[in-house]
XYZ file of N, CA and C in Angstrom:
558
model
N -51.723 -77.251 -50.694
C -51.012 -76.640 -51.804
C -50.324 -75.358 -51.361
N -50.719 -74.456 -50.453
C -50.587 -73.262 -49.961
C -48.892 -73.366 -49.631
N -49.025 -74.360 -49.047
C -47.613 -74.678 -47.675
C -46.441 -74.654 -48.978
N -46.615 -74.884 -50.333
C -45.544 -74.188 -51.134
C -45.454 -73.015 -51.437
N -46.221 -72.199 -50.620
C -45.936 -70.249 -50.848
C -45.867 -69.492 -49.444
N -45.808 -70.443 -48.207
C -45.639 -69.689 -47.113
C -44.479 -70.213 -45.925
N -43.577 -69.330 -46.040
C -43.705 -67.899 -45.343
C -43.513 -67.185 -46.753
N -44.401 -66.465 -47.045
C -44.131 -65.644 -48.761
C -42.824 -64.698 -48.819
N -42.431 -64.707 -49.947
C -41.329 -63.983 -49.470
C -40.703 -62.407 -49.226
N -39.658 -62.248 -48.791
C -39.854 -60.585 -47.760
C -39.131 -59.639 -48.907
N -38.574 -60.578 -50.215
C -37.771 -59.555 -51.026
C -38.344 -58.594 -51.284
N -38.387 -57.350 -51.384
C -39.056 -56.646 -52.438
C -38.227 -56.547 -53.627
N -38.918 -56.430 -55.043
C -38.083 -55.968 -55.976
C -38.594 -56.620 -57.499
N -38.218 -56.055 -58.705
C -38.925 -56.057 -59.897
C -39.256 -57.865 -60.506
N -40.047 -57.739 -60.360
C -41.005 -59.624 -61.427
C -40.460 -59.479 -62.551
N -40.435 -58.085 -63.589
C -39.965 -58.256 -64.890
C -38.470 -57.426 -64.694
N -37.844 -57.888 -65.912
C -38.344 -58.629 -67.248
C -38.002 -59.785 -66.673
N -38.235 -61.055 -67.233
C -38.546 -62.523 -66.991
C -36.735 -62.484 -67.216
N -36.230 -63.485 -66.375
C -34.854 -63.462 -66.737
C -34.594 -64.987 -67.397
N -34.007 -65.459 -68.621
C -33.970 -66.929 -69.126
C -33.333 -67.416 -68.089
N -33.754 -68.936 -67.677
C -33.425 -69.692 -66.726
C -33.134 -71.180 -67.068
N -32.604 -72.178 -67.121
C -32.191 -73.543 -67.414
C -32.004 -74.173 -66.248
N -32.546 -75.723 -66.273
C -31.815 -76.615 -65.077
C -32.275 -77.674 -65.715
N -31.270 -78.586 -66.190
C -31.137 -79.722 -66.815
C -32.272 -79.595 -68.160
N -33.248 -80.561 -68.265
C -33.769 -80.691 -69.424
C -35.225 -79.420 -69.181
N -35.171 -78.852 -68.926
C -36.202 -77.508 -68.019
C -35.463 -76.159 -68.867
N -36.520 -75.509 -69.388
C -35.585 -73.821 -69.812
C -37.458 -73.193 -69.678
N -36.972 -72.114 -69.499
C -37.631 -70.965 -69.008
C -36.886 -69.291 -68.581
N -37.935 -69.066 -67.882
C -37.381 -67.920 -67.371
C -37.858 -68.081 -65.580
N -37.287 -67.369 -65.069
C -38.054 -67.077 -63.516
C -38.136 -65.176 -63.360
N -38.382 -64.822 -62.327
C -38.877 -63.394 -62.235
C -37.512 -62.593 -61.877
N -37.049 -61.656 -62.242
C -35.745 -60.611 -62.301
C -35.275 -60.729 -60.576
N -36.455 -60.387 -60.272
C -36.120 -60.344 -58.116
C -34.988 -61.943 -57.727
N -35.932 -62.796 -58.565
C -35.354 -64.221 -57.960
C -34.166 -64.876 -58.676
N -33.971 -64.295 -59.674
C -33.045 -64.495 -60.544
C -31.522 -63.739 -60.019
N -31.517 -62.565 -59.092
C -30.676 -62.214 -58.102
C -30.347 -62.123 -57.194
N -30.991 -63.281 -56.467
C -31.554 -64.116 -55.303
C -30.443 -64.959 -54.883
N -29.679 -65.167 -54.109
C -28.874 -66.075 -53.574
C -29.570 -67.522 -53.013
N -30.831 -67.421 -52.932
C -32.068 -68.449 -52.354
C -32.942 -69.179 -53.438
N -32.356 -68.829 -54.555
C -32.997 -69.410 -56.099
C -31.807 -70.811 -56.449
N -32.913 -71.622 -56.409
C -32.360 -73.381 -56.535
C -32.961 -74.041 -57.619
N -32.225 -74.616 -58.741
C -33.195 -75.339 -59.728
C -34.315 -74.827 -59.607
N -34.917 -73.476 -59.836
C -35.852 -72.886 -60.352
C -36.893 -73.088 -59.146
N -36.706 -72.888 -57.897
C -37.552 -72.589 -56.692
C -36.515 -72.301 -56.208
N -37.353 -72.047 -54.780
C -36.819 -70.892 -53.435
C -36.064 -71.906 -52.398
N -35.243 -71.780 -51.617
C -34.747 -72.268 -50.528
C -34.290 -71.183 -49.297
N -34.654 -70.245 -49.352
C -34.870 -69.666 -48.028
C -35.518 -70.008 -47.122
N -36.446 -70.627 -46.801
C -37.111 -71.132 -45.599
C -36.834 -72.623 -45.438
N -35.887 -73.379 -46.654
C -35.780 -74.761 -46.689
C -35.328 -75.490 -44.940
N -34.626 -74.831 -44.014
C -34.367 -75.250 -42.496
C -35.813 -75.180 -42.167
N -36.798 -74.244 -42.196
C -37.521 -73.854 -41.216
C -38.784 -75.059 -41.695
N -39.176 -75.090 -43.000
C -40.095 -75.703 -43.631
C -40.543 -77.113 -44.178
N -38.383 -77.384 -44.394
C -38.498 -78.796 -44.857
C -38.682 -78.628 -45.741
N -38.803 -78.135 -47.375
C -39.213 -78.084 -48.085
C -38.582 -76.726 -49.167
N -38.712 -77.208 -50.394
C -38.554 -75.605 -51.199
C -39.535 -75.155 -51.342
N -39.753 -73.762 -52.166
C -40.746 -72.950 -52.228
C -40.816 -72.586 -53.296
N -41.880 -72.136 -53.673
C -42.064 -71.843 -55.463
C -41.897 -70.146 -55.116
N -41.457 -69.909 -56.641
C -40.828 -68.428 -56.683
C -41.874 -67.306 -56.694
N -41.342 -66.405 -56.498
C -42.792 -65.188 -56.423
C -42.554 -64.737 -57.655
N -43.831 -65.127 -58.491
C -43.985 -64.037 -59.845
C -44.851 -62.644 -59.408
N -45.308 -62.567 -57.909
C -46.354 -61.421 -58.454
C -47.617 -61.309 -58.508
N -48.751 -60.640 -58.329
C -50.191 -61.061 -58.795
C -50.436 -61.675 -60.401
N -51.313 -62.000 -60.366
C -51.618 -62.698 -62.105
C -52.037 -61.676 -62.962
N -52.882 -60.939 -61.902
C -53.997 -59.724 -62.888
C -55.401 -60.129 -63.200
N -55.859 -61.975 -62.731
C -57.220 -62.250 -62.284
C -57.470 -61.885 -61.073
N -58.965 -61.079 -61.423
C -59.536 -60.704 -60.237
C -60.170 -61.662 -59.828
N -60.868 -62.038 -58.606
C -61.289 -62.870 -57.524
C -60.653 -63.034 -55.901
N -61.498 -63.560 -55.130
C -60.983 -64.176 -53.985
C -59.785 -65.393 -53.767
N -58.956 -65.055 -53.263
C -57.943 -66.238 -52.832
C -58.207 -67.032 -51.316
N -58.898 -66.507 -50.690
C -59.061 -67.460 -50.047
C -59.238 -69.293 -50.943
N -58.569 -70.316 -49.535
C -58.646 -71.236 -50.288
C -59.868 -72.178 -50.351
N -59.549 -73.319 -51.927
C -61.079 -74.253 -51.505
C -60.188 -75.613 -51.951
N -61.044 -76.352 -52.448
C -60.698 -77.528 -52.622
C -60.855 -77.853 -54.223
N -60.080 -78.168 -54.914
C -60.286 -78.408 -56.625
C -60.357 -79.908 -56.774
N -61.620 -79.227 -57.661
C -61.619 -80.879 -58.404
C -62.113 -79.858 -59.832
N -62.108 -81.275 -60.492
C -62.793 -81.290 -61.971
C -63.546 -82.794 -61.617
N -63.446 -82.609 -63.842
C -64.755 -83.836 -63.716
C -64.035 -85.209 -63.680
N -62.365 -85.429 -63.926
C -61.614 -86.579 -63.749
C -61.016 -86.745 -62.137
N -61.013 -85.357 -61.480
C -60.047 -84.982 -60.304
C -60.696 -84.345 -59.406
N -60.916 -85.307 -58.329
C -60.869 -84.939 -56.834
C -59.463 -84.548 -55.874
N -58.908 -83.528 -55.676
C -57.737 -83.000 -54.978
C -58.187 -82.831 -53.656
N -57.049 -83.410 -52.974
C -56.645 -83.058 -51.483
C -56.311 -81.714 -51.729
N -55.601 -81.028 -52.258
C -55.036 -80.110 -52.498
C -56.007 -78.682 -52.335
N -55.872 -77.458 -51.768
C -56.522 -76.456 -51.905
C -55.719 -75.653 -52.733
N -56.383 -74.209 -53.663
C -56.147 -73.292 -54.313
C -57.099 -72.417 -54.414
N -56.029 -71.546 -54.504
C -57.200 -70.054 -54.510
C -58.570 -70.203 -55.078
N -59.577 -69.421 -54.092
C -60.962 -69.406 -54.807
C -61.218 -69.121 -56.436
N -60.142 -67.767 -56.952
C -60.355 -67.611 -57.960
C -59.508 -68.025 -59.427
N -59.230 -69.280 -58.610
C -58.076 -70.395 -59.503
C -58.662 -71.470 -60.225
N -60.078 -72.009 -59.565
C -61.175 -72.728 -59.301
C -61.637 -73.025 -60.818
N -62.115 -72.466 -61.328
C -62.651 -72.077 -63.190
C -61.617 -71.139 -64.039
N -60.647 -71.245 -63.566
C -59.797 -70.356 -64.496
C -59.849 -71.255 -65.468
N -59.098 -70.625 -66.750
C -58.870 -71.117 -67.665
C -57.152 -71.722 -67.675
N -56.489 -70.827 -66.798
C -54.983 -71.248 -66.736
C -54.583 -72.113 -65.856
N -55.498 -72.588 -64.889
C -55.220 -73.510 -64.172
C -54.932 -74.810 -64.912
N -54.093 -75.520 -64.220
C -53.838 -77.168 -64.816
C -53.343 -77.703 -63.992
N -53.291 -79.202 -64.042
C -52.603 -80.289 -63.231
C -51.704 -81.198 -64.651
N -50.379 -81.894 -64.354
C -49.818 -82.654 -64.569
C -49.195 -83.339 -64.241
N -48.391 -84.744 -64.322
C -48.072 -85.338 -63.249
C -45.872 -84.798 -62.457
N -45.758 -84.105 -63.282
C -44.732 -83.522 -63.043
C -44.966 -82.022 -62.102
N -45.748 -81.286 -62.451
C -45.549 -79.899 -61.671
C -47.020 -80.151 -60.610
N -47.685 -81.033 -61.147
C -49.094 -80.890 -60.680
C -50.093 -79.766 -60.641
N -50.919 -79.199 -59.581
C -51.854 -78.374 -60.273
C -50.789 -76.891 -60.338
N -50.683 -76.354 -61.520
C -49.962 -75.168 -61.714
C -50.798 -74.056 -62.595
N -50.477 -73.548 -62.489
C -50.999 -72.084 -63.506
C -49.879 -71.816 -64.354
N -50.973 -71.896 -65.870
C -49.983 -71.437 -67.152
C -50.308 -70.548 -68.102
N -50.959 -69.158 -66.886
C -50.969 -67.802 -67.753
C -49.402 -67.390 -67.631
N -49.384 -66.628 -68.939
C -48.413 -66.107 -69.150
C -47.030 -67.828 -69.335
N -47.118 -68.779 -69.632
C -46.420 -69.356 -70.285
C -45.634 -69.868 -71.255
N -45.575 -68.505 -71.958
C -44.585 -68.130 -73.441
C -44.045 -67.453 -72.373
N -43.671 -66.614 -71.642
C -42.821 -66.024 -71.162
C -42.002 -67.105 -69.808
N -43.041 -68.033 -69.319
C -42.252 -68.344 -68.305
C -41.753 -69.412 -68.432
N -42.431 -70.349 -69.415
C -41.789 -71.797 -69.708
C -41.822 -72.726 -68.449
N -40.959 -73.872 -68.605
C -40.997 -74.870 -67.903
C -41.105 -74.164 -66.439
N -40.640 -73.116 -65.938
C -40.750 -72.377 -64.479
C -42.278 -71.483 -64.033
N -43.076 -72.050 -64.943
C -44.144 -71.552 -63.972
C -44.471 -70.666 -63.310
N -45.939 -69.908 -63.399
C -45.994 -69.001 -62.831
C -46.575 -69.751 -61.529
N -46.780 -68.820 -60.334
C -47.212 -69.572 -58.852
C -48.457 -69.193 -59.030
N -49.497 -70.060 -58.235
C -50.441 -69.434 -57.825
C -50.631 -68.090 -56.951
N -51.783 -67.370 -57.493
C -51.466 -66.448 -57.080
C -52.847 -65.785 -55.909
N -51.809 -66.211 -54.008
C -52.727 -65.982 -53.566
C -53.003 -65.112 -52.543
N -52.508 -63.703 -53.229
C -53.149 -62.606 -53.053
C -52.467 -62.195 -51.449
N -53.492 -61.883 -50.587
C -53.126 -61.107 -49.285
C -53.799 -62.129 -48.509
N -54.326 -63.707 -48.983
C -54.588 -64.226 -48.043
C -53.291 -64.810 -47.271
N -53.612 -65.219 -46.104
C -52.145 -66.195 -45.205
C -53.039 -67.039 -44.674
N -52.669 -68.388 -44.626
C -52.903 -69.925 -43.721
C -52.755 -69.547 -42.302
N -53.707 -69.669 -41.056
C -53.389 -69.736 -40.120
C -52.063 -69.880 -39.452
N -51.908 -70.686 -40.028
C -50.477 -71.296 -39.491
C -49.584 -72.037 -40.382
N -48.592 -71.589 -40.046
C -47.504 -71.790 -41.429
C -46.422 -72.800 -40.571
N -46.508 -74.336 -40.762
C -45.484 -75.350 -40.331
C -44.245 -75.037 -40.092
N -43.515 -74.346 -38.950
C -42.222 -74.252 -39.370
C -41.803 -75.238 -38.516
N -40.178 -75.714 -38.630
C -39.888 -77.086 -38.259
C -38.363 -76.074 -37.221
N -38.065 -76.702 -36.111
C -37.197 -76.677 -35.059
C -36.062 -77.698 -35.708
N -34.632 -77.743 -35.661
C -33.633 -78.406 -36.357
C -33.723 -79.463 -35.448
N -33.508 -80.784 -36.061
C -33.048 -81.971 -35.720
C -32.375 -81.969 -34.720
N -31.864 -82.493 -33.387
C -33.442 -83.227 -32.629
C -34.403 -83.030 -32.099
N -34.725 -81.814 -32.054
C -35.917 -81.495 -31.301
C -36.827 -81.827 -32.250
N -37.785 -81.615 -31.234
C -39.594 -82.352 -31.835
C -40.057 -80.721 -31.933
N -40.903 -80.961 -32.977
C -41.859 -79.639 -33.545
C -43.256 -80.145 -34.048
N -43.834 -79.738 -33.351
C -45.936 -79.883 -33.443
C -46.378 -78.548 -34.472
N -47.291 -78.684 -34.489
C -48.028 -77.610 -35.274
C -48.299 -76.731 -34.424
N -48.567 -77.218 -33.074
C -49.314 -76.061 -31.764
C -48.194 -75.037 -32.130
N -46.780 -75.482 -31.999
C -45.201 -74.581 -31.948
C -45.369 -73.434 -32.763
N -46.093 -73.820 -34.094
C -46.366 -72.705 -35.460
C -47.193 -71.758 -35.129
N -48.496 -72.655 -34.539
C -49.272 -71.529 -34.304
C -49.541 -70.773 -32.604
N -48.808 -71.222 -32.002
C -48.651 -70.266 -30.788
C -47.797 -69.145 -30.982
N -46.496 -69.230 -31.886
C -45.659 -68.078 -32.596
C -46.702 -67.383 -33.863
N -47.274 -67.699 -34.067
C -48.384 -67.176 -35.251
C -49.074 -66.223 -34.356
N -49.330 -66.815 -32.760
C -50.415 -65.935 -32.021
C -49.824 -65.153 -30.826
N -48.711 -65.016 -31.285
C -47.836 -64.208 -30.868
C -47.873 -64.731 -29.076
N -47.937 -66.007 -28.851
C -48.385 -66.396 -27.444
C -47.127 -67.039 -26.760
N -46.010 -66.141 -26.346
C -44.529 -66.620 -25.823
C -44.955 -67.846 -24.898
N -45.551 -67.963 -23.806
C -46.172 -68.524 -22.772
C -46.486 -69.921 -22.994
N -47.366 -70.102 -24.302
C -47.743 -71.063 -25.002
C -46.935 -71.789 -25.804
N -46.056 -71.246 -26.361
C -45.099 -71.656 -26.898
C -44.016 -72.410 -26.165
N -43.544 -71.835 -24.931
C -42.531 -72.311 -23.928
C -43.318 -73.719 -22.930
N -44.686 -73.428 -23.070
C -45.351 -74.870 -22.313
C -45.120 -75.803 -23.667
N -45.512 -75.815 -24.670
C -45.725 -76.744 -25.646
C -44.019 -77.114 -25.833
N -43.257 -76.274 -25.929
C -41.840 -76.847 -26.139
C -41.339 -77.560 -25.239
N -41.440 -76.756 -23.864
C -40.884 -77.955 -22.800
C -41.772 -79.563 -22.560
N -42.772 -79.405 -23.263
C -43.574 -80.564 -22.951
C -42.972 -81.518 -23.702
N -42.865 -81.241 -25.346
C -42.778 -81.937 -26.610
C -41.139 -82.426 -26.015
N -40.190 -81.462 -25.904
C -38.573 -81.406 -25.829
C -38.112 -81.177 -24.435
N -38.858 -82.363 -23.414
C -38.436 -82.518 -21.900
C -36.815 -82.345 -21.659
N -36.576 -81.612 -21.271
C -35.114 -81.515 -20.880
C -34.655 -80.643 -20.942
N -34.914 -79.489 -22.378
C -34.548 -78.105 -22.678
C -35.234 -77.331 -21.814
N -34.230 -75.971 -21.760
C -34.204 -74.933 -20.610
C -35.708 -73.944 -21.289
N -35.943 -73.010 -20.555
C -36.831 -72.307 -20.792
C -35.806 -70.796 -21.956
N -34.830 -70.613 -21.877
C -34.182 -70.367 -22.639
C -34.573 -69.979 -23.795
N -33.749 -71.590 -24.221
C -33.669 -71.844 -25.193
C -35.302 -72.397 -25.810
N -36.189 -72.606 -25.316
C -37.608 -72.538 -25.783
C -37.967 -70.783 -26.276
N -37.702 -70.106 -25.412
C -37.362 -68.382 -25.826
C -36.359 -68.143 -27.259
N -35.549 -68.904 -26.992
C -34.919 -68.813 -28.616
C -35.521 -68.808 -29.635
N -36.207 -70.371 -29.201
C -37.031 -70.720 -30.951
C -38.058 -69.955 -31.150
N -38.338 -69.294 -30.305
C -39.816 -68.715 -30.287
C -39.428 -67.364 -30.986
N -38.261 -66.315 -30.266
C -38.304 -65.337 -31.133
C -37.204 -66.148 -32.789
N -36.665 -66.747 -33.080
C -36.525 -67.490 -34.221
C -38.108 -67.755 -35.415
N -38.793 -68.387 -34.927
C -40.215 -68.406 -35.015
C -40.507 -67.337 -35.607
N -41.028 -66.349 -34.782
C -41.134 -64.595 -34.910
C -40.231 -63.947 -36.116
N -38.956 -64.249 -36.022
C -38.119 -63.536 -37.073
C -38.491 -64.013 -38.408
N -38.746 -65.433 -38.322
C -39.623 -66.211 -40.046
C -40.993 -65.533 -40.375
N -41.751 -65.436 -39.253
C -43.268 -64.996 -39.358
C -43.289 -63.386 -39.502
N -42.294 -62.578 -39.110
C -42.244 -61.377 -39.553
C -41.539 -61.165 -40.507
N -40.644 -62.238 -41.387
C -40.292 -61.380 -42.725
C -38.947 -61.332 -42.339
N -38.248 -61.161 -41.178
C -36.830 -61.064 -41.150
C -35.565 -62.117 -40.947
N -36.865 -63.677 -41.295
C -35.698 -64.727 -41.091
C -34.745 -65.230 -42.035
């Protein structure tokens, strides 16, 4: 579940006031920051969409429940999830699953409507955050987390192994590329 909030994002800038938001049969609001966002798409993120494969759900912000975010595994008494969420998401009361947004949080949902608030998980980070190398090259997970461990060395063996042919270079490219996502400045 996580891998829709990371690399989190580097904006700084105001959650309120909720700004009204529409996309097709969907109305809400999303958060003021993302709402002046050039990276705000049908009501998620696409800034990391090259690196991740994927969109990203928008940053509302902390919730204002206290607990641990580290993650676990949710179930209830109908639902066993693959899915992890914050520790202190677990017995909330605002937690929910449906078959459209799936498990989401709907504190504060007079204000946010069909756009959802995100889970909210705190100052934890995933080991390693999937980022993807552009078509054709091949990208492993080792790639994520040797740039996660700041390990140039490791990174340039695993690339030339995976992507036989490319220069040591350009394995140096992706790597500080890598780096520029994982520090916030990609």
């Amino acid at each position: 579940m996580h891998h829709r909030y990371f690399p989190s994002c580097p904006v700084d800038g105001p959650i309120e006031p909720p700004v009204p938001f529409g996309h097709m049969a969907s109305s809400g609001a999303v958060p003021k920051k993302c709402s002046e966002c050039r990276h705000l798409f049908e009501g998620e993120c696409i800034r990391y969409l090259d690196e991740v494969g994927h969109l990203l759900h928008l940053d509302h912000g902390p919730c204002g429940v206290d607990g641990p975010t580290d993650p676990v595994r949710w179930e209830d008494d109908l639902i066993a999830s693959k899915a992890e969420v914050p520790r202190k998401c677990v017995n909330c009361v605002f937690l929910a699953v449906d078959r459209i947004h799936g498990i989401h949080c709907t504190k504060d949902a007079d204000k946010w409507g069909d756009f959802h608030r995100g889970l909210d998980w705190g100052a934890w980070e995933p080991e390693c955050i999937h980022l993807e190398l552009p078509l054709p090259k091949v990208t492993t997970k080792a790639l994520s987390l040797f740039a996660r461990q700041n390990d140039v060395m490791a990174f340039i063996n695993e690339h030339r192994r995976i992507n036989p042919g490319l220069s040591v270079e350009e394995a140096k490219a992706d790597f500080a590329h890598f780096r520029s996502i994982l520090d916030g400045r990609g």
